[in-house]
Tab-separated table of C-alpha atoms and ligand atoms in Angstrom:
chain	number	residue	atom	x	y	z
A	59	MET	CA	155.553	116.393	90.157
A	60	LYS	CA	159.222	116.349	89.044
A	61	PHE	CA	160.509	118.373	86.357
A	62	ALA	CA	160.751	115.424	83.424
A	63	THR	CA	157.319	114.382	84.560
A	64	ALA	CA	155.795	117.815	84.390
A	65	ALA	CA	157.693	118.471	80.686
A	66	ILE	CA	155.298	115.607	79.577
A	67	HIS	CA	152.093	116.006	81.503
A	68	ALA	CA	151.810	119.546	83.089
A	69	GLY	CA	148.718	121.399	81.909
A	70	GLN	CA	147.575	118.526	79.850
A	71	GLU	CA	144.414	116.417	80.528
A	72	LYS	CA	143.151	113.825	78.223
A	73	GLU	CA	140.594	115.223	75.957
A	74	ALA	CA	137.210	114.939	77.523
A	75	LYS	CA	135.242	113.444	74.400
A	76	THR	CA	137.542	110.996	72.794
A	77	GLY	CA	140.356	110.522	75.457
A	78	ALA	CA	143.006	111.547	72.842
A	79	VAL	CA	146.319	111.435	74.753
A	80	ILE	CA	147.479	114.672	73.083
A	81	PRO	CA	145.517	117.753	73.527
A	82	PRO	CA	143.920	118.610	70.289
A	83	ILE	CA	144.850	121.956	68.253
A	84	PHE	CA	141.831	124.077	68.883
A	85	GLN	CA	141.907	125.907	65.638
A	86	ASN	CA	139.227	128.142	66.142
A	87	SER	CA	138.797	131.991	66.536
A	88	THR	CA	135.436	132.070	68.354
A	89	TYR	CA	133.127	130.168	70.558
A	90	ALA	CA	129.281	129.522	70.332
A	91	GLN	CA	127.387	131.366	73.269
A	92	LYS	CA	123.817	130.054	74.445
A	93	GLY	CA	122.815	133.693	75.119
A	94	PRO	CA	124.422	136.999	75.080
A	95	GLY	CA	127.309	136.623	77.555
A	96	GLU	CA	126.388	133.150	78.480
A	97	HIS	CA	129.585	131.487	77.419
A	98	THR	CA	131.766	128.204	78.564
A	99	GLY	CA	134.478	130.432	79.792
A	100	TYR	CA	135.715	130.610	76.268
A	101	GLU	CA	134.790	133.621	74.421
A	102	TYR	CA	137.204	134.648	71.700
A	103	GLY	CA	140.569	133.055	70.135
A	104	ARG	CA	142.582	135.931	71.178
A	105	THR	CA	141.237	135.915	74.930
A	106	GLN	CA	141.356	132.294	75.385
A	107	ASN	CA	142.372	129.131	73.632
A	108	PRO	CA	142.822	125.850	75.061
A	109	THR	CA	145.967	124.576	73.111
A	110	ARG	CA	147.698	127.834	74.389
A	111	GLU	CA	146.351	127.379	77.740
A	112	ALA	CA	147.832	123.868	78.013
A	113	MET	CA	151.285	125.216	76.864
A	114	GLU	CA	151.194	128.179	79.299
A	115	LYS	CA	150.491	125.921	82.025
A	116	ASN	CA	153.478	123.432	81.196
A	117	VAL	CA	156.005	126.199	80.946
A	118	ALA	CA	154.627	127.876	84.100
A	119	ALA	CA	155.209	124.544	85.837
A	120	LEU	CA	158.651	123.997	84.500
A	121	GLU	CA	159.697	127.634	85.400
A	122	SER	CA	158.071	127.145	89.117
A	123	GLY	CA	155.822	129.710	88.169
A	124	THR	CA	152.024	130.027	88.579
A	125	HIS	CA	150.937	131.776	85.512
A	126	GLY	CA	152.103	131.333	81.867
A	127	PHE	CA	151.363	133.581	78.840
A	128	ALA	CA	152.293	132.805	75.298
A	129	PHE	CA	153.022	135.321	72.609
A	130	GLY	CA	153.679	135.247	68.876
A	131	SER	CA	157.420	135.955	69.491
A	132	GLY	CA	160.303	136.300	72.098
A	133	LEU	CA	159.855	140.048	71.191
A	134	ALA	CA	156.345	140.305	71.539
A	135	ALA	CA	156.949	138.775	75.217
A	136	ILE	CA	159.562	141.380	75.817
A	137	SER	CA	157.433	144.050	74.446
A	138	THR	CA	154.292	142.878	76.613
A	139	VAL	CA	156.728	143.281	79.662
A	140	ALA	CA	157.640	146.911	78.482
A	141	GLN	CA	154.099	147.857	78.465
A	142	LEU	CA	153.773	147.212	82.205
A	143	PHE	CA	155.656	150.725	82.513
A	144	GLN	CA	154.837	154.391	81.775
A	145	ALA	CA	156.570	157.418	80.217
A	146	GLY	CA	159.319	158.649	82.824
A	147	ASP	CA	159.847	155.250	84.290
A	148	HIS	CA	163.492	154.122	84.297
A	149	ILE	CA	164.778	150.605	83.432
A	150	ILE	CA	168.230	149.204	83.952
A	151	ALA	CA	169.049	146.601	81.237
A	152	THR	CA	171.946	144.145	80.767
A	153	GLU	CA	174.163	145.892	78.326
A	154	ASN	CA	174.918	143.121	76.115
A	155	VAL	CA	171.358	141.664	75.169
A	156	TYR	CA	169.917	140.321	71.953
A	157	GLY	CA	170.381	142.983	69.397
A	158	GLY	CA	166.735	143.106	68.791
A	159	THR	CA	165.938	143.620	72.225
A	160	TYR	CA	168.384	146.484	72.361
A	161	ARG	CA	166.875	147.469	69.100
A	162	PHE	CA	163.348	147.573	70.656
A	163	PHE	CA	164.167	149.284	73.909
A	164	THR	CA	166.192	152.164	72.169
A	165	LYS	CA	164.316	152.591	68.990
A	166	VAL	CA	160.486	151.871	70.047
A	167	MET	CA	160.246	152.118	74.008
A	168	GLU	CA	162.525	155.188	74.323
A	169	LYS	CA	159.800	157.277	71.684
A	170	PHE	CA	157.315	156.490	74.541
A	171	GLY	CA	159.413	158.070	77.123
A	172	LEU	CA	160.823	154.935	78.926
A	173	LYS	CA	164.269	155.819	79.984
A	174	PHE	CA	167.088	152.961	79.784
A	175	SER	CA	170.262	152.633	81.570
A	176	TRP	CA	172.593	150.104	79.762
A	177	VAL	CA	174.434	148.296	82.312
A	178	ASP	CA	177.210	145.329	83.027
A	179	THR	CA	174.625	143.602	85.298
A	180	SER	CA	177.310	140.974	86.145
A	181	ASP	CA	178.689	143.567	88.610
A	182	LEU	CA	176.138	144.146	91.431
A	183	GLN	CA	177.728	147.736	92.153
A	184	HIS	CA	177.108	148.772	88.668
A	185	ILE	CA	173.561	148.030	89.144
A	186	LYS	CA	173.223	150.025	92.461
A	187	ASN	CA	175.098	152.956	91.125
A	188	ALA	CA	172.372	153.157	88.148
A	189	ILE	CA	169.291	152.884	90.366
A	190	THR	CA	167.307	156.374	90.480
A	191	PRO	CA	163.985	157.026	92.298
A	192	ASN	CA	162.234	155.977	89.158
A	193	THR	CA	163.966	152.601	88.519
A	194	LYS	CA	161.070	150.251	88.003
A	195	MET	CA	162.616	147.126	86.529
A	196	ILE	CA	166.140	145.500	86.240
A	197	PHE	CA	166.095	143.552	82.823
A	198	VAL	CA	168.765	140.624	83.127
A	199	GLU	CA	169.640	138.544	80.153
A	200	THR	CA	172.191	135.675	81.622
A	201	PRO	CA	173.959	134.309	79.806
A	202	THR	CA	173.948	137.106	77.604
A	203	ASN	CA	173.826	136.879	73.768
A	204	PRO	CA	176.273	136.430	72.658
A	205	MET	CA	179.020	137.213	75.192
A	206	LEU	CA	177.943	134.632	77.579
A	207	VAL	CA	178.552	137.064	80.501
A	208	LEU	CA	176.759	135.785	83.613
A	209	SER	CA	174.586	137.843	86.107
A	210	ASP	CA	174.043	136.609	90.005
A	211	LEU	CA	170.204	136.296	89.969
A	212	ALA	CA	169.829	135.599	93.708
A	213	ALA	CA	172.110	138.702	94.419
A	214	ILE	CA	170.196	141.067	92.106
A	215	ALA	CA	166.656	139.696	93.254
A	216	ASP	CA	167.980	140.739	96.942
A	217	LEU	CA	168.650	144.006	95.708
A	218	CYS	CA	165.578	144.511	93.792
A	219	ARG	CA	163.257	143.328	97.097
A	220	GLU	CA	165.353	145.963	99.148
A	221	GLU	CA	164.716	148.632	96.747
A	222	ASN	CA	161.206	147.585	95.254
A	223	ILE	CA	161.876	146.967	91.748
A	224	LEU	CA	160.886	144.355	89.497
A	225	LEU	CA	163.319	141.916	88.183
A	226	THR	CA	162.831	140.395	84.678
A	227	VAL	CA	164.920	137.584	83.276
A	228	ASP	CA	165.362	136.502	79.617
A	229	ASN	CA	165.933	132.919	80.412
A	230	THR	CA	166.101	132.110	76.681
A	231	PHE	CA	169.673	130.717	76.727
A	232	LEU	CA	169.407	127.903	79.345
A	233	SER	CA	165.935	127.145	79.540
A	234	PRO	CA	164.220	126.157	82.761
A	235	TYR	CA	166.246	122.818	82.917
A	236	PHE	CA	169.426	124.428	83.629
A	237	GLN	CA	168.299	127.711	85.129
A	238	ARG	CA	164.908	128.726	87.061
A	239	PRO	CA	165.088	132.470	87.911
A	240	LEU	CA	161.829	132.562	89.853
A	241	GLU	CA	163.299	130.085	92.261
A	242	LEU	CA	165.831	132.537	92.760
A	243	GLY	CA	164.050	135.408	93.497
A	244	ALA	CA	163.073	137.170	89.881
A	245	ASP	CA	159.399	138.403	89.685
A	246	ILE	CA	158.990	137.935	85.668
A	247	VAL	CA	160.882	135.163	83.543
A	248	LEU	CA	160.508	135.199	79.775
A	249	HIS	CA	162.002	133.247	76.805
A	250	SER	CA	161.914	133.224	73.003
A	251	THR	CA	160.243	129.767	72.644
A	252	THR	CA	161.545	129.954	69.280
A	253	LYS	CA	164.708	128.760	70.834
A	254	TYR	CA	165.377	125.743	73.157
A	255	LEU	CA	161.819	125.394	74.479
A	256	ASN	CA	160.600	124.821	70.966
A	257	GLY	CA	163.980	123.378	69.906
A	258	HIS	CA	162.980	122.215	66.419
A	259	SER	CA	163.672	125.532	64.399
A	260	ASP	CA	159.849	125.515	63.120
A	261	VAL	CA	158.311	128.023	65.207
A	262	ILE	CA	158.465	131.780	66.011
A	263	GLY	CA	157.059	132.416	69.897
A	264	GLY	CA	157.543	133.843	72.937
A	265	VAL	CA	156.242	133.125	76.975
A	266	ILE	CA	156.167	134.845	80.201
A	267	VAL	CA	156.037	133.403	83.383
A	268	VAL	CA	155.246	134.810	86.625
A	269	LYS	CA	154.487	133.693	90.267
A	270	ASN	CA	152.435	136.549	91.588
A	271	ASP	CA	148.610	136.905	91.144
A	272	GLU	CA	148.664	140.737	90.829
A	273	LEU	CA	151.340	140.572	88.219
A	274	ALA	CA	149.510	137.652	86.287
A	275	GLN	CA	146.462	139.756	86.056
A	276	LYS	CA	148.255	142.651	84.610
A	277	ILE	CA	150.098	140.746	82.054
A	278	GLY	CA	147.125	138.776	81.107
A	279	PHE	CA	145.219	141.947	80.541
A	280	LEU	CA	148.063	143.009	78.079
A	281	GLN	CA	148.266	139.702	76.407
A	282	ASN	CA	144.683	140.225	75.605
A	283	ALA	CA	144.383	144.146	75.297
A	284	VAL	CA	147.610	144.139	72.939
A	285	GLY	CA	146.954	140.692	71.484
A	286	ALA	CA	150.345	139.486	70.246
A	287	VAL	CA	149.432	135.849	70.704
A	288	PRO	CA	150.745	132.759	68.956
A	289	SER	CA	148.637	130.597	66.746
A	290	PRO	CA	147.129	127.551	68.054
A	291	PHE	CA	149.174	125.261	65.931
A	292	ASP	CA	152.480	127.017	67.149
A	293	ALA	CA	151.572	126.751	70.652
A	294	TRP	CA	150.922	122.873	70.142
A	295	LEU	CA	154.126	122.716	68.422
A	296	VAL	CA	155.968	124.166	71.555
A	297	LEU	CA	153.855	121.796	73.706
A	298	ARG	CA	154.919	118.892	71.891
A	299	SER	CA	158.345	119.888	72.077
A	300	LEU	CA	158.688	120.819	75.636
A	301	LYS	CA	158.191	117.006	76.348
A	302	THR	CA	161.719	116.597	75.552
A	303	LEU	CA	163.049	119.504	76.850
A	304	PRO	CA	165.453	117.472	79.514
A	305	LEU	CA	166.573	115.241	76.907
A	306	ARG	CA	167.617	117.955	74.523
A	307	MET	CA	168.954	120.183	77.075
A	308	LYS	CA	171.300	117.396	78.716
A	309	ALA	CA	172.282	116.434	74.972
A	310	HIS	CA	173.143	120.087	74.099
A	311	ALA	CA	175.045	120.715	77.242
A	312	GLU	CA	177.317	117.325	76.506
A	313	ASN	CA	177.937	118.292	73.112
A	314	ALA	CA	178.768	122.135	73.947
A	315	ILE	CA	181.529	121.365	76.761
A	316	LYS	CA	183.215	119.024	74.009
A	317	ILE	CA	183.066	121.473	71.299
A	318	ALA	CA	184.412	124.466	73.650
A	319	GLU	CA	187.309	122.123	74.797
A	320	PHE	CA	188.235	121.225	71.074
A	321	LEU	CA	188.002	125.096	70.207
A	322	GLN	CA	190.171	125.791	73.246
A	323	GLY	CA	192.708	123.512	72.206
A	324	HIS	CA	192.854	124.777	68.798
A	325	PRO	CA	195.452	127.403	67.955
A	326	ALA	CA	192.962	129.247	65.454
A	327	PHE	CA	191.164	130.666	68.278
A	328	HIS	CA	191.755	133.038	70.712
A	329	THR	CA	189.240	133.245	73.397
A	330	VAL	CA	186.781	130.640	73.961
A	331	SER	CA	183.711	131.098	75.801
A	332	TYR	CA	181.515	128.453	77.663
A	333	PRO	CA	180.392	129.089	81.294
A	334	ASP	CA	181.421	125.476	82.141
A	335	LEU	CA	185.094	125.979	81.007
A	336	PRO	CA	187.090	126.539	84.070
A	337	SER	CA	188.725	129.461	82.060
A	338	HIS	CA	185.299	131.305	82.034
A	339	PRO	CA	185.589	134.280	84.403
A	340	GLN	CA	182.381	133.317	86.262
A	341	PHE	CA	182.887	129.562	86.201
A	342	ALA	CA	181.992	129.579	90.000
A	343	LEU	CA	178.657	131.419	89.477
A	344	ALA	CA	177.906	128.973	86.710
A	345	GLN	CA	178.395	126.060	89.082
A	346	LYS	CA	176.023	127.757	91.628
A	347	GLN	CA	173.220	128.936	89.048
A	348	HIS	CA	173.227	126.627	86.265
A	349	LYS	CA	171.676	123.497	87.887
A	350	SER	CA	169.301	121.038	86.539
A	351	PRO	CA	166.256	120.210	88.818
A	352	GLY	CA	168.331	116.887	89.513
A	353	GLY	CA	171.253	118.970	90.550
A	354	SER	CA	173.627	118.364	87.563
A	355	ILE	CA	175.569	121.277	86.140
A	356	GLY	CA	175.214	122.362	82.640
A	357	SER	CA	175.177	125.404	80.598
A	358	GLY	CA	173.325	124.882	77.488
A	359	GLY	CA	174.428	124.719	73.990
A	360	MET	CA	175.740	128.318	73.113
A	361	VAL	CA	179.756	128.611	72.605
A	362	THR	CA	181.544	131.568	71.260
A	363	CYS	CA	184.984	131.987	70.081
A	364	ILE	CA	187.359	134.654	68.718
A	365	THR	CA	189.243	133.788	65.495
A	366	GLU	CA	192.349	135.786	64.142
A	367	SER	CA	190.294	138.627	62.258
A	368	PHE	CA	187.098	139.298	60.510
A	369	ASP	CA	188.433	137.439	57.136
A	370	LYS	CA	189.503	134.333	59.072
A	371	ALA	CA	185.774	134.194	60.657
A	372	GLN	CA	184.107	134.712	57.081
A	373	ALA	CA	186.204	131.905	55.536
A	374	ILE	CA	185.520	129.484	58.323
A	375	LEU	CA	181.703	130.290	58.416
A	376	ARG	CA	181.566	129.737	54.589
A	377	LYS	CA	183.316	126.256	54.767
A	378	LEU	CA	181.111	124.871	57.757
A	379	LYS	CA	178.691	121.973	56.544
A	380	VAL	CA	176.845	120.474	59.579
A	381	PHE	CA	176.765	123.861	61.169
A	382	THR	CA	174.404	125.932	59.204
A	383	LEU	CA	175.308	129.413	58.989
A	384	ALA	CA	171.800	131.173	59.979
A	385	GLU	CA	170.347	133.268	62.828
A	386	SER	CA	168.561	131.900	65.624
A	387	LEU	CA	169.650	129.093	68.051
A	388	GLY	CA	168.524	126.223	70.346
A	389	GLY	CA	167.538	123.827	67.669
A	390	VAL	CA	168.264	120.107	67.618
A	391	GLU	CA	170.490	121.073	64.443
A	392	SER	CA	173.643	122.945	65.017
A	393	LEU	CA	173.813	126.684	63.679
A	394	VAL	CA	176.390	128.904	63.430
A	395	CYS	CA	176.300	132.819	63.213
A	396	HIS	CA	178.504	135.875	63.040
A	397	PRO	CA	176.696	138.152	65.605
A	398	ALA	CA	178.328	141.469	64.540
A	399	SER	CA	176.975	141.229	60.956
A	400	MET	CA	173.821	139.159	61.713
A	401	THR	CA	171.973	138.807	65.113
A	402	HIS	CA	173.547	142.136	66.584
A	403	ALA	CA	174.109	144.287	63.508
A	404	SER	CA	171.471	146.646	65.059
A	405	VAL	CA	173.729	147.209	68.061
A	406	PRO	CA	175.817	150.419	67.477
A	407	PRO	CA	179.826	149.460	66.833
A	408	ALA	CA	180.696	151.711	69.926
A	409	MET	CA	178.258	149.442	72.127
A	410	ARG	CA	179.618	146.174	70.343
A	411	GLU	CA	183.042	147.312	71.230
A	412	LYS	CA	182.133	148.338	74.717
A	413	ILE	CA	181.037	144.602	75.642
A	414	GLY	CA	183.846	142.984	73.267
A	415	LEU	CA	181.653	141.945	70.432
A	416	SER	CA	184.459	141.789	68.036
A	417	ASP	CA	184.158	141.206	64.273
A	418	ALA	CA	186.084	138.329	64.564
A	419	LEU	CA	183.648	136.351	67.013
A	420	ILE	CA	181.792	133.470	65.925
A	421	ARG	CA	179.143	131.971	67.761
A	422	PHE	CA	177.826	128.284	67.746
A	423	SER	CA	174.667	126.807	68.740
A	424	VAL	CA	175.528	123.427	69.345
A	425	GLY	CA	172.902	120.770	68.367
A	426	VAL	CA	172.497	117.337	69.648
A	427	GLU	CA	174.237	115.594	66.312
A	428	ASP	CA	177.206	113.219	67.029
A	429	ALA	CA	180.020	115.506	68.640
A	430	ASP	CA	182.370	114.077	66.538
A	431	ASP	CA	180.747	114.889	63.132
A	432	LEU	CA	180.713	118.606	64.691
A	433	ILE	CA	184.287	118.468	65.720
A	434	LYS	CA	185.248	117.039	62.137
A	435	ASP	CA	183.213	119.758	60.483
A	436	ILE	CA	185.113	122.526	62.063
A	437	GLU	CA	188.316	120.480	61.404
A	438	GLN	CA	187.498	120.476	57.719
A	439	ALA	CA	186.368	124.255	57.905
A	440	LEU	CA	189.935	125.118	59.292
A	441	GLU	CA	191.694	123.332	56.324
A	442	GLY	CA	193.699	125.856	54.171
A	443	VAL	CA	192.047	129.013	56.033
B	207	LIG	O1	163.426	135.812	67.667
B	207	LIG	P1	162.053	136.124	68.879
B	207	LIG	O2	161.661	135.118	69.010
B	207	LIG	O3	161.456	137.428	68.790
B	207	LIG	O4	163.173	136.502	69.943
B	207	LIG	C1	163.982	137.397	70.457
B	207	LIG	C2	165.049	136.949	71.437
B	207	LIG	C3	165.058	137.460	72.750
B	207	LIG	N1	165.721	136.875	73.443
B	207	LIG	C4	166.856	136.222	73.425
B	207	LIG	C5	167.903	135.967	74.322
B	207	LIG	C6	167.237	136.065	72.088
B	207	LIG	O5	168.295	135.329	71.519
B	207	LIG	C7	166.175	136.544	70.913
B	207	LIG	C8	166.346	135.917	69.552
B	207	LIG	N2	167.627	135.692	69.333
B	207	LIG	C9	168.059	135.509	68.005
B	207	LIG	C10	167.260	135.430	66.930
B	207	LIG	C11	169.544	134.993	67.719
B	207	LIG	O6	169.792	134.639	66.552
B	207	LIG	O7	170.230	135.598	68.513
C-alpha cells in the first residue's frame, strides 16, 4: 500500500457489527470475561484498546515499522524509551532538543543514574568522540527544535550498528511524510503526536514505532507496566487526522518556503533558517533526507529567524494577528513562538548560547492558510517596529 492509501486505511477494518466505515471509539475501561482468564484478547483498557490499536498500526505503517505504541504525550513516549535503560547506562543526545526533553533527561533521568552527553549530532566525529563502553543509545532530534540543525541519520545508523548502540529519532518536526528514520536504519522513531500527526491543536499525545520484535516486546511491556497511555478519544482524533497527513504536510512545506523566502528578503531579519533554503548550511543533506514517499523534497512547516534585538522580537510577536503567539507547532493554524522565554525556557542560558538560541530568535510554525495572508500579517506586524 502506498503512503497516502496507508494513511487512510492502514490498521482499520470496517466495524464487524454495523459496518461503520470509521473505527468506533471504544470508550471502556474493561472487558467481560466468560470465566477467569477466559477473555477475548482484551482484558483491561490500559493494556489493550481497539481504537488505540488502530491508530498504533496506522502510524507504524506510515513509519515503515512493524509495531506502534501510543502514549499520553510526546514526553510520555520519550520517558518510556528512557526506561529501557538502567543506572550507569550512557546516552548521547542531540545538544539542541525540545526544552522539555532536555529538562526530562537532566532533571529526572539523571536522578536515576542515567548519564547523558549533549553533543552536536550534525557532526559524526563529535558522536564518535562521545562514545564510551557504557553508551547504550544515541537520541537524535532532526531537524532540531528550534535551530533546525540536521543530523545525517543513515551515517549515524551505520555507526550505531558497528558499535551496537540503539538509535532513537524524534521525528516530530517532519512527520513520516518527509522523513522515515526506520528506513534509514534507526531502531526507534518517536513523535509528539500533539504536532503534525494530529495536526489540529486539540490533542496531547505521543507514539513510538519500531521494526524489531524484541524491542517491540520491551516497549509493549513498558507501555502497560508504566501506563502512560492516551484516552481512546485522543487516539481516535489522531487516527482521524492521519488520513490527511500527506495533504497537510505538502501544504505546510509549500507555505513554509514562501514565508522563509519572504523573511530572507526582508532587512528586519538577520538569519533565516529553513532546510530547503539554499542558504541553510545543510541544504544538501535536506535534499537527500527529507523526501516524501513519492520522492518530492520538503522540510515541513517550521521556520526560524533572528531579529535585531529581543525588544524587536517582542514587538513583532505582540502585533502578529493571523499567527497566534503560543507554544506548540504542527497544527493547521499558524503559530509563532519566542523559544528562549517559552518552549526552551527550561534550557540553561549557557546551553542556549552554545546552540545559538538567541533571545532575538522567533520560531514560526507555518500553517496551511493562504500564504499571502501570512506574509501580509508579518508585514503589518513590522510596521512601526
Ligand atoms: O508536548 P508533548 O506532546 O509532550 O511533546 C514533547 C515534544 C517532543 N519532541 C519535540 C520535538 C517537541 O517539539 C515536543 C513538544 N514541543 C513543543 C511543545 C514546542 O512548542 O516546541
